[in-house]
Amino acid sequence: MNQTLAVWLLIALALVSANLPFLTERVFAVLPWKQAGQAAVKPFWLRLVEVLVFYLVVGALGFAFESTLGNRFAQTWEFYAITLSLFLVLAYPGFVYRYLFKRHPRLRSQ
């Protein structure tokens, strides 16, 4: 795998995994979310935890790509602050879809 392919694959994976918690009601897109006697709607804190876990998974994959393609560089806290901010920006479309779009009342009941 060359460097260009690895970078684009990592960006695409980050985009998909950042939006996944907001697009599905399953925990980590695998496990069903069940509450006793309530509708199966994940709370916001669980979606936020999922976004953080996906950030760690994508970051680990990025470090694996980097070490496979050459030398791995040491990073400081600034790197992690910037990449977390970028990951949250990538998650914004899913957040808007889940919480900010006004849905037509007739379509909500279906």
XYZ file of C-alpha atoms in Angstrom:
110
model
C 0.000 0.000 0.000
C 1.384 3.383 -0.913
C 1.187 6.498 1.227
C -1.495 8.272 -0.812
C -3.861 5.313 -0.625
C -3.273 4.969 3.123
C -4.064 8.648 3.733
C -7.275 8.617 1.680
C -8.383 5.346 3.251
C -7.813 6.811 6.709
C -9.761 9.981 5.861
C -12.675 7.973 4.461
C -12.688 5.691 7.492
C -12.627 8.703 9.819
C -15.563 10.291 7.995
C -17.672 7.140 8.168
C -16.794 6.238 11.755
C -17.334 9.802 13.027
C -20.896 9.856 11.667
C -21.817 6.256 12.472
C -22.945 6.870 16.092
C -25.474 9.445 14.891
C -26.869 7.369 12.029
C -27.712 4.153 13.874
C -29.371 3.209 17.152
C -27.018 0.275 17.676
C -24.048 0.602 20.020
C -20.857 0.590 17.921
C -23.108 -0.293 14.960
C -23.317 -3.880 16.232
C -25.076 -4.231 19.583
C -28.752 -3.298 19.928
C -29.536 -0.625 22.531
C -32.292 -1.793 24.877
C -33.937 0.040 27.739
C -36.551 -1.582 29.941
C -39.975 -0.377 28.847
C -38.668 2.516 26.727
C -38.096 3.140 23.054
C -34.694 2.093 21.760
C -33.098 5.551 21.495
C -29.460 5.949 22.455
C -28.715 8.873 24.770
C -26.321 11.605 23.702
C -23.636 10.615 26.206
C -23.442 7.147 24.667
C -23.097 8.633 21.186
C -20.269 10.828 22.472
C -18.506 7.813 23.993
C -18.829 6.006 20.681
C -17.298 8.963 18.829
C -14.338 8.980 21.242
C -13.816 5.218 20.905
C -13.969 5.464 17.109
C -11.413 8.315 17.305
C -9.054 6.021 19.209
C -9.582 3.169 16.729
C -8.936 5.403 13.703
C -5.897 6.896 15.459
C -4.486 3.439 16.167
C -5.023 2.486 12.537
C -3.280 5.693 11.473
C -0.291 4.854 13.649
C -0.268 1.328 12.163
C -0.232 2.786 8.649
C 2.541 5.179 9.617
C 4.730 2.479 11.126
C 4.128 0.189 8.135
C 5.062 2.868 5.600
C 8.139 4.189 7.416
C 9.280 5.622 10.719
C 6.695 6.431 13.341
C 7.048 9.932 14.776
C 6.487 10.860 18.411
C 3.503 13.161 18.937
C 2.738 15.684 21.660
C -0.590 16.760 23.123
C -1.100 19.377 20.391
C -1.329 16.663 17.753
C -4.061 14.837 19.667
C -5.990 18.049 20.365
C -5.982 18.976 16.670
C -6.884 15.504 15.412
C -9.720 15.189 17.952
C -11.029 18.585 16.828
C -10.891 17.476 13.186
C -12.653 14.228 14.043
C -15.446 16.178 15.762
C -15.746 18.409 12.691
C -16.133 15.264 10.576
C -18.908 14.129 12.964
C -20.881 17.352 12.510
C -23.019 16.194 9.532
C -24.273 13.210 11.538
C -24.997 15.450 14.539
C -26.957 17.850 12.338
C -28.925 15.001 10.808
C -29.778 13.502 14.209
C -30.488 16.591 16.308
C -30.916 19.731 14.205
C -33.011 18.728 11.187
C -36.679 19.500 11.612
C -38.585 16.464 10.496
C -42.126 16.692 9.202
C -44.598 15.561 11.927
C -46.336 13.185 9.548
C -43.034 11.440 8.807
C -42.098 11.065 12.506
C -44.971 8.716 13.254
C -43.981 6.250 10.539
